[in-house]
Coordinates of C-alpha atoms in Angstrom, one line a residue:
M1 CA -1.1 11.3 -22.1
R2 CA -0.2 13.1 -18.8
D3 CA 3.2 12.6 -17.3
V4 CA 2.7 10.6 -14.1
A5 CA 5.4 9.5 -11.7
V6 CA 5.8 7.4 -8.6
V7 CA 7.0 9.7 -5.8
G8 CA 6.4 7.8 -2.6
F9 CA 6.6 4.2 -1.4
A10 CA 6.4 2.3 1.9
Q11 CA 6.1 -1.4 2.8
R12 CA 6.0 -3.8 5.6
Q13 CA 6.5 -7.6 5.4
M14 CA 6.4 -10.2 8.1
E15 CA 5.9 -13.9 8.6
E16 CA 2.8 -13.2 10.6
F17 CA 1.2 -10.2 12.3
D18 CA 2.9 -9.4 15.6
G19 CA 0.1 -9.3 18.0
S20 CA -2.4 -9.6 15.1
P21 CA -3.1 -5.9 14.5
T22 CA -5.9 -4.8 12.3
C23 CA -5.3 -3.6 8.8
V24 CA -5.8 -0.1 10.1
E25 CA -3.0 -0.4 12.6
L26 CA -0.8 -1.8 9.8
L27 CA -1.6 0.9 7.3
V28 CA -1.4 4.1 9.4
P29 CA 2.4 4.0 9.8
L30 CA 2.8 3.3 6.0
F31 CA 0.6 6.3 5.2
A32 CA 2.7 8.4 7.6
E33 CA 5.9 7.3 5.9
C34 CA 4.5 8.3 2.5
Y35 CA 3.5 11.7 3.9
E36 CA 7.0 12.2 5.3
Q37 CA 8.5 11.3 1.9
T38 CA 6.4 13.8 0.0
G39 CA 5.7 16.5 2.6
W40 CA 2.0 16.1 1.9
T41 CA -1.0 15.4 4.2
R42 CA -4.1 13.5 3.4
R43 CA -5.6 16.7 2.0
D44 CA -3.1 16.7 -0.8
I45 CA -4.2 13.3 -2.1
G46 CA -6.9 13.5 -4.8
F47 CA -7.7 9.8 -5.1
W48 CA -7.3 6.7 -3.0
C49 CA -7.4 3.1 -4.3
S50 CA -6.8 -0.1 -2.5
G51 CA -6.2 -3.8 -3.3
S52 CA -7.1 -6.7 -1.0
S53 CA -9.3 -9.7 -0.8
D54 CA -12.4 -10.6 1.2
Y55 CA -11.6 -14.3 0.7
L56 CA -8.2 -13.8 2.4
A57 CA -9.7 -11.7 5.2
G58 CA -12.6 -14.1 5.7
R59 CA -15.3 -11.5 5.8
S60 CA -17.2 -9.5 3.2
F61 CA -16.4 -5.8 2.5
S62 CA -13.2 -6.2 4.5
F63 CA -11.6 -3.2 2.6
V64 CA -14.1 -0.8 4.2
Q65 CA -12.4 -1.1 7.5
A66 CA -9.2 -0.1 6.0
V67 CA -10.7 3.3 5.0
D68 CA -10.5 4.2 8.7
A69 CA -6.7 4.4 8.2
I70 CA -7.2 7.3 5.8
G71 CA -9.6 9.2 8.0
V72 CA -13.0 10.0 6.5
I73 CA -13.6 13.6 7.5
P74 CA -13.6 15.3 5.1
P75 CA -14.9 12.5 2.8
V76 CA -12.3 11.1 0.3
N77 CA -12.5 9.9 -3.3
E78 CA -11.8 6.2 -2.8
S79 CA -12.0 3.0 -4.8
H80 CA -11.0 -0.7 -4.4
V81 CA -10.0 -3.7 -6.5
E82 CA -10.3 -7.3 -5.4
M83 CA -6.8 -7.8 -6.7
D84 CA -3.1 -7.2 -5.9
A85 CA -2.6 -3.5 -5.3
A86 CA -0.6 -3.2 -8.5
W87 CA -4.0 -3.3 -10.2
A88 CA -5.2 -0.5 -7.9
L89 CA -2.1 1.4 -9.1
Y90 CA -3.3 0.9 -12.7
E91 CA -6.7 2.3 -11.8
A92 CA -5.1 5.3 -10.0
W93 CA -2.8 6.0 -13.0
L94 CA -5.9 6.0 -15.3
K95 CA -7.7 8.3 -12.9
I96 CA -4.9 10.8 -13.1
Q97 CA -4.9 10.4 -16.9
T98 CA -8.6 11.6 -17.0
G99 CA -7.5 14.9 -15.5
E100 CA -9.9 14.6 -12.6
V101 CA -7.1 14.5 -10.0
D102 CA -3.3 15.2 -9.9
T103 CA -2.3 12.9 -7.1
A104 CA -3.2 9.5 -5.8
L105 CA -2.3 7.1 -3.0
V106 CA -2.5 3.4 -3.6
Y107 CA -2.3 0.7 -0.9
G108 CA -2.7 -3.0 -0.4
F109 CA -2.8 -5.4 2.6
G110 CA -3.2 -9.0 3.3
K111 CA -2.9 -11.4 6.2
S112 CA -2.0 -14.7 4.6
S113 CA -1.1 -16.5 7.9
A114 CA -4.8 -16.4 9.1
G115 CA -5.7 -19.5 7.1
V116 CA -4.2 -22.1 4.8
L117 CA -3.2 -19.9 1.9
R118 CA -2.6 -22.5 -0.7
R119 CA -6.2 -23.8 -0.2
T120 CA -7.8 -20.3 0.0
L121 CA -6.3 -19.4 -3.4
A122 CA -8.2 -22.3 -5.0
L123 CA -11.2 -19.9 -4.9
Q124 CA -9.6 -17.9 -7.7
L125 CA -10.0 -20.9 -10.1
D126 CA -12.8 -21.7 -12.4
P127 CA -15.8 -22.2 -10.1
Y128 CA -17.3 -25.0 -12.1
T129 CA -14.4 -27.2 -13.2
M130 CA -11.5 -26.4 -10.9
T131 CA -12.4 -25.1 -7.5
P132 CA -14.6 -28.1 -6.6
L133 CA -11.4 -30.2 -6.9
W134 CA -9.5 -27.8 -4.5
P135 CA -6.2 -27.9 -6.3
D136 CA -3.8 -25.8 -4.3
T137 CA -1.5 -23.2 -5.7
V138 CA 1.8 -25.0 -4.9
S139 CA 0.6 -28.2 -6.6
L140 CA -0.5 -26.2 -9.7
A141 CA 2.9 -24.5 -9.8
G142 CA 4.5 -27.9 -9.5
L143 CA 2.6 -29.0 -12.6
Q144 CA 3.8 -25.9 -14.4
A145 CA 7.4 -26.5 -13.4
R146 CA 7.3 -30.2 -14.4
A147 CA 5.8 -29.2 -17.8
G148 CA 8.8 -26.9 -18.4
I149 CA 11.3 -29.5 -17.3
D150 CA 9.8 -32.2 -19.5
A151 CA 9.8 -29.7 -22.5
G152 CA 13.5 -29.1 -21.9
L153 CA 13.0 -25.4 -21.2
W154 CA 14.7 -25.4 -17.8
D155 CA 15.8 -27.9 -15.2
E156 CA 16.0 -28.1 -11.4
R157 CA 19.5 -26.6 -11.4
A158 CA 18.2 -23.5 -13.2
M159 CA 15.4 -23.2 -10.6
A160 CA 17.9 -23.6 -7.8
E161 CA 20.2 -20.9 -9.3
V162 CA 17.2 -18.5 -9.3
A163 CA 16.4 -19.3 -5.7
N164 CA 20.1 -19.0 -4.6
R165 CA 20.5 -15.6 -6.3
S166 CA 17.3 -14.3 -4.9
L167 CA 18.0 -15.3 -1.3
T168 CA 21.5 -13.9 -1.5
D169 CA 20.3 -10.6 -2.9
A170 CA 17.6 -10.5 -0.1
E171 CA 20.4 -10.2 2.5
K172 CA 20.5 -6.5 1.6
N173 CA 16.7 -6.1 1.9
E174 CA 15.6 -5.2 5.4
Y175 CA 12.0 -6.1 4.6
A176 CA 12.7 -9.7 3.4
V177 CA 11.2 -12.4 5.5
R178 CA 13.5 -15.1 4.0
K179 CA 17.1 -14.5 3.1
G180 CA 20.5 -16.0 3.0
G181 CA 21.9 -17.9 0.0
S182 CA 24.0 -21.0 0.4
S183 CA 24.9 -22.9 -2.8
V184 CA 23.1 -24.5 -5.7
E185 CA 24.3 -27.9 -4.7
E186 CA 23.0 -27.5 -1.1
L187 CA 19.6 -26.3 -2.4
L188 CA 19.4 -29.3 -4.8
A189 CA 20.1 -31.7 -1.9
R190 CA 17.0 -30.5 0.1
P191 CA 13.9 -32.7 0.1
M192 CA 11.0 -32.2 -2.4
Y193 CA 8.0 -30.2 -1.3
A194 CA 5.7 -30.6 -4.3
D195 CA 7.8 -32.4 -7.0
P196 CA 9.7 -30.8 -8.7
L197 CA 9.5 -27.9 -6.2
R198 CA 11.4 -27.6 -3.0
K199 CA 10.4 -25.1 -0.3
H200 CA 13.0 -22.5 -1.4
D201 CA 11.3 -22.6 -4.9
C202 CA 8.1 -21.3 -3.4
A203 CA 7.4 -17.8 -2.0
P204 CA 7.0 -17.9 1.8
V205 CA 3.6 -17.2 3.3
T206 CA 3.8 -13.6 4.2
D207 CA 1.7 -11.0 5.9
G208 CA 2.1 -7.3 5.0
A209 CA 1.1 -4.1 3.4
A210 CA 2.4 -1.4 1.1
A211 CA 1.5 2.1 0.0
M212 CA 2.5 4.1 -3.1
V213 CA 2.0 7.7 -4.1
L214 CA 1.5 8.9 -7.7
A215 CA 1.6 12.5 -8.9
A216 CA 1.3 14.2 -12.3
G217 CA 3.7 16.8 -13.8
D218 CA 4.8 19.6 -11.6
R219 CA 3.2 18.0 -8.5
A220 CA 5.7 15.1 -8.9
R221 CA 8.6 17.5 -9.4
E222 CA 7.7 19.4 -6.2
V223 CA 8.5 16.4 -4.0
R224 CA 11.2 14.4 -5.9
D225 CA 14.4 15.5 -7.5
R226 CA 14.3 12.4 -9.6
P227 CA 10.7 11.0 -9.9
A228 CA 10.2 7.6 -11.4
W229 CA 8.2 8.6 -14.5
I230 CA 5.8 5.9 -15.8
S231 CA 6.7 5.4 -19.4
G232 CA 4.5 2.4 -20.1
F233 CA 1.7 0.5 -18.3
S234 CA -0.1 -2.5 -19.7
H235 CA -2.2 -5.4 -18.5
Y236 CA -3.3 -8.6 -20.3
V237 CA -5.1 -11.8 -19.2
D238 CA -4.8 -15.4 -20.3
A239 CA -7.6 -18.1 -20.1
I240 CA -8.5 -19.1 -16.6
S241 CA -8.7 -22.8 -17.6
M242 CA -5.4 -24.6 -16.9
G243 CA -6.1 -27.1 -19.7
S244 CA -6.6 -24.5 -22.4
R245 CA -3.1 -22.9 -22.3
D246 CA 0.5 -23.9 -22.5
L247 CA 1.7 -23.6 -18.9
T248 CA 5.3 -23.2 -20.0
R249 CA 4.4 -19.8 -21.6
S250 CA 2.6 -16.6 -20.5
P251 CA 1.3 -14.8 -23.6
S252 CA -0.3 -12.1 -21.4
A253 CA 3.1 -11.3 -19.9
E254 CA 4.6 -11.1 -23.4
R255 CA 1.9 -8.8 -24.7
A256 CA 2.0 -6.6 -21.6
G257 CA 5.8 -6.2 -21.9
R258 CA 5.6 -5.4 -25.6
A259 CA 2.9 -2.8 -25.0
A260 CA 4.8 -1.2 -22.0
G261 CA 8.2 -1.2 -23.8
V262 CA 11.0 -3.1 -22.3
D263 CA 13.9 -1.8 -24.5
G264 CA 16.6 -0.2 -22.4
V265 CA 15.4 -1.7 -19.1
E266 CA 18.3 -2.0 -16.7
V267 CA 16.5 -3.4 -13.6
A268 CA 13.4 -5.7 -13.6
E269 CA 11.5 -6.5 -10.5
L270 CA 9.4 -9.6 -11.5
H271 CA 6.6 -10.9 -9.4
A272 CA 7.5 -14.6 -9.6
P273 CA 6.1 -16.5 -6.5
F274 CA 7.9 -19.7 -7.8
S275 CA 11.5 -19.9 -9.0
H276 CA 10.6 -21.4 -12.5
Q277 CA 8.2 -18.5 -13.1
E278 CA 11.1 -16.1 -13.2
L279 CA 12.5 -18.1 -16.0
V280 CA 9.2 -18.0 -17.8
L281 CA 8.8 -14.2 -17.4
R282 CA 12.3 -13.4 -18.3
R283 CA 11.9 -15.3 -21.6
E284 CA 8.4 -13.8 -22.3
L285 CA 9.4 -10.3 -21.6
G286 CA 12.6 -10.6 -23.7
L287 CA 14.9 -9.3 -21.1
A288 CA 18.5 -9.0 -22.0
E289 CA 21.2 -11.0 -20.1
D290 CA 22.6 -7.8 -18.6
V291 CA 19.3 -6.8 -17.0
A292 CA 19.4 -7.1 -13.2
V293 CA 16.4 -9.2 -12.1
N294 CA 15.0 -8.9 -8.6
P295 CA 17.9 -7.3 -6.8
S296 CA 15.6 -7.0 -3.8
G297 CA 15.3 -10.8 -3.6
G298 CA 11.9 -10.8 -5.3
A299 CA 8.8 -12.7 -4.2
L300 CA 10.9 -15.7 -3.0
A301 CA 12.1 -13.5 -0.2
G302 CA 8.7 -12.3 0.8
N303 CA 5.3 -12.2 -0.9
P304 CA 2.4 -10.6 1.0
M305 CA -0.8 -11.5 -0.8
F306 CA -2.4 -8.6 -2.7
T307 CA 0.7 -6.5 -2.0
G308 CA 3.5 -8.5 -3.5
G309 CA 3.0 -7.1 -7.0
L310 CA 2.9 -3.5 -5.8
I311 CA 6.1 -4.1 -3.8
R312 CA 7.8 -5.2 -7.0
L313 CA 6.9 -1.9 -8.6
G314 CA 7.9 0.1 -5.6
E315 CA 11.3 -1.6 -5.4
A316 CA 11.8 -0.8 -9.1
A317 CA 10.9 2.8 -8.6
R318 CA 13.5 3.1 -5.8
K319 CA 16.2 2.3 -8.3
V320 CA 15.2 5.4 -10.3
W321 CA 15.0 7.6 -7.3
D322 CA 18.5 6.5 -6.1
G323 CA 20.0 7.1 -9.6
E324 CA 21.0 3.4 -9.8
A325 CA 19.1 2.9 -13.1
G326 CA 17.7 5.1 -15.9
K327 CA 14.9 2.7 -16.8
V328 CA 13.3 0.0 -14.8
L329 CA 10.5 -2.5 -15.1
G330 CA 8.0 -3.6 -12.4
H331 CA 5.8 -6.6 -12.9
A332 CA 2.8 -8.1 -11.0
T333 CA 0.9 -11.4 -11.6
S334 CA -2.4 -12.7 -10.4
G335 CA -4.3 -15.9 -10.9
P336 CA -3.0 -19.5 -11.3
A337 CA 0.3 -20.1 -13.2
L338 CA 0.9 -16.5 -14.4
Q339 CA -2.6 -16.2 -15.7
Q340 CA -2.8 -12.4 -15.4
N341 CA 0.1 -10.0 -15.8
I342 CA 0.7 -6.3 -15.5
V343 CA 3.9 -4.5 -16.6
C344 CA 4.9 -1.0 -15.7
T345 CA 8.1 0.7 -17.0
M346 CA 9.5 3.7 -15.3
E347 CA 12.4 6.0 -16.1
G348 CA 14.4 9.0 -14.7
R349 CA 14.5 12.2 -16.7
N350 CA 16.9 15.1 -16.5

């Protein structure tokens, strides 16, 4: 296996696009920031891979327009996944492993505010048995949260503690669109949104984009004194049918974590769009009590669709760059109720 590291990362999160710029206008500054961090130009990038969704954009082949942000002369080696950009990162990592390229730039973007997000995401469900009923994502998450409460695995106070910690930590995150903790009691006094979920238990609808740079071996050492070396990368999927799995568990997350190797992790950025899902993930991944979870505030502070997972990996990588942690974990999820999960562990090396 080739040594591959994260060496660049840029993001932007907002409640809605200011002036409704195109995805190109959103991505160009992020690419420029990645170039500044690495000292490279587009000619130094061997492979490009993006993550987005035509359903979210409301038009087919919406990702093609985003290629204009790269610049197409000379032609570039480019690919796309209809997923969170964390899965584009996985493809780029594999591309570097083949030896065809030494560097890659991954990006994702999504404008969630353009429609009714919780309804749009019903299109990711089973098209024969679920989508015709149009169950929205918040209601499905509410069913998952209620199942855990009824099973005695967590309660509303534990969910409020997650939300309060996340919003308090988000006060230090300049990119967070929701921040400011109060108290667990005050959160519990707020009205229900989708019983047993309150609004603070749910990630805010967020527009945004992110970009990340990967490099192999000496190319990574050229641009970072302390690259975030990828030590494990794994992805598993559970059944799409909500009735065929235990919603209080996430076997795919457990298997991905075991394959990636979580021993020694000091910081974990978990992509948990709902407060109770952090509790599920922490248990499934077997994270020790002393592991710092979502010091950025996590998805409850901002969750751009098809970028939220990549942001979790980028926030984790920053902890390695800054010397705040020796080994970190980044996680991304997709599908209803933690149906798909990807886990990436990174570490600093002397």
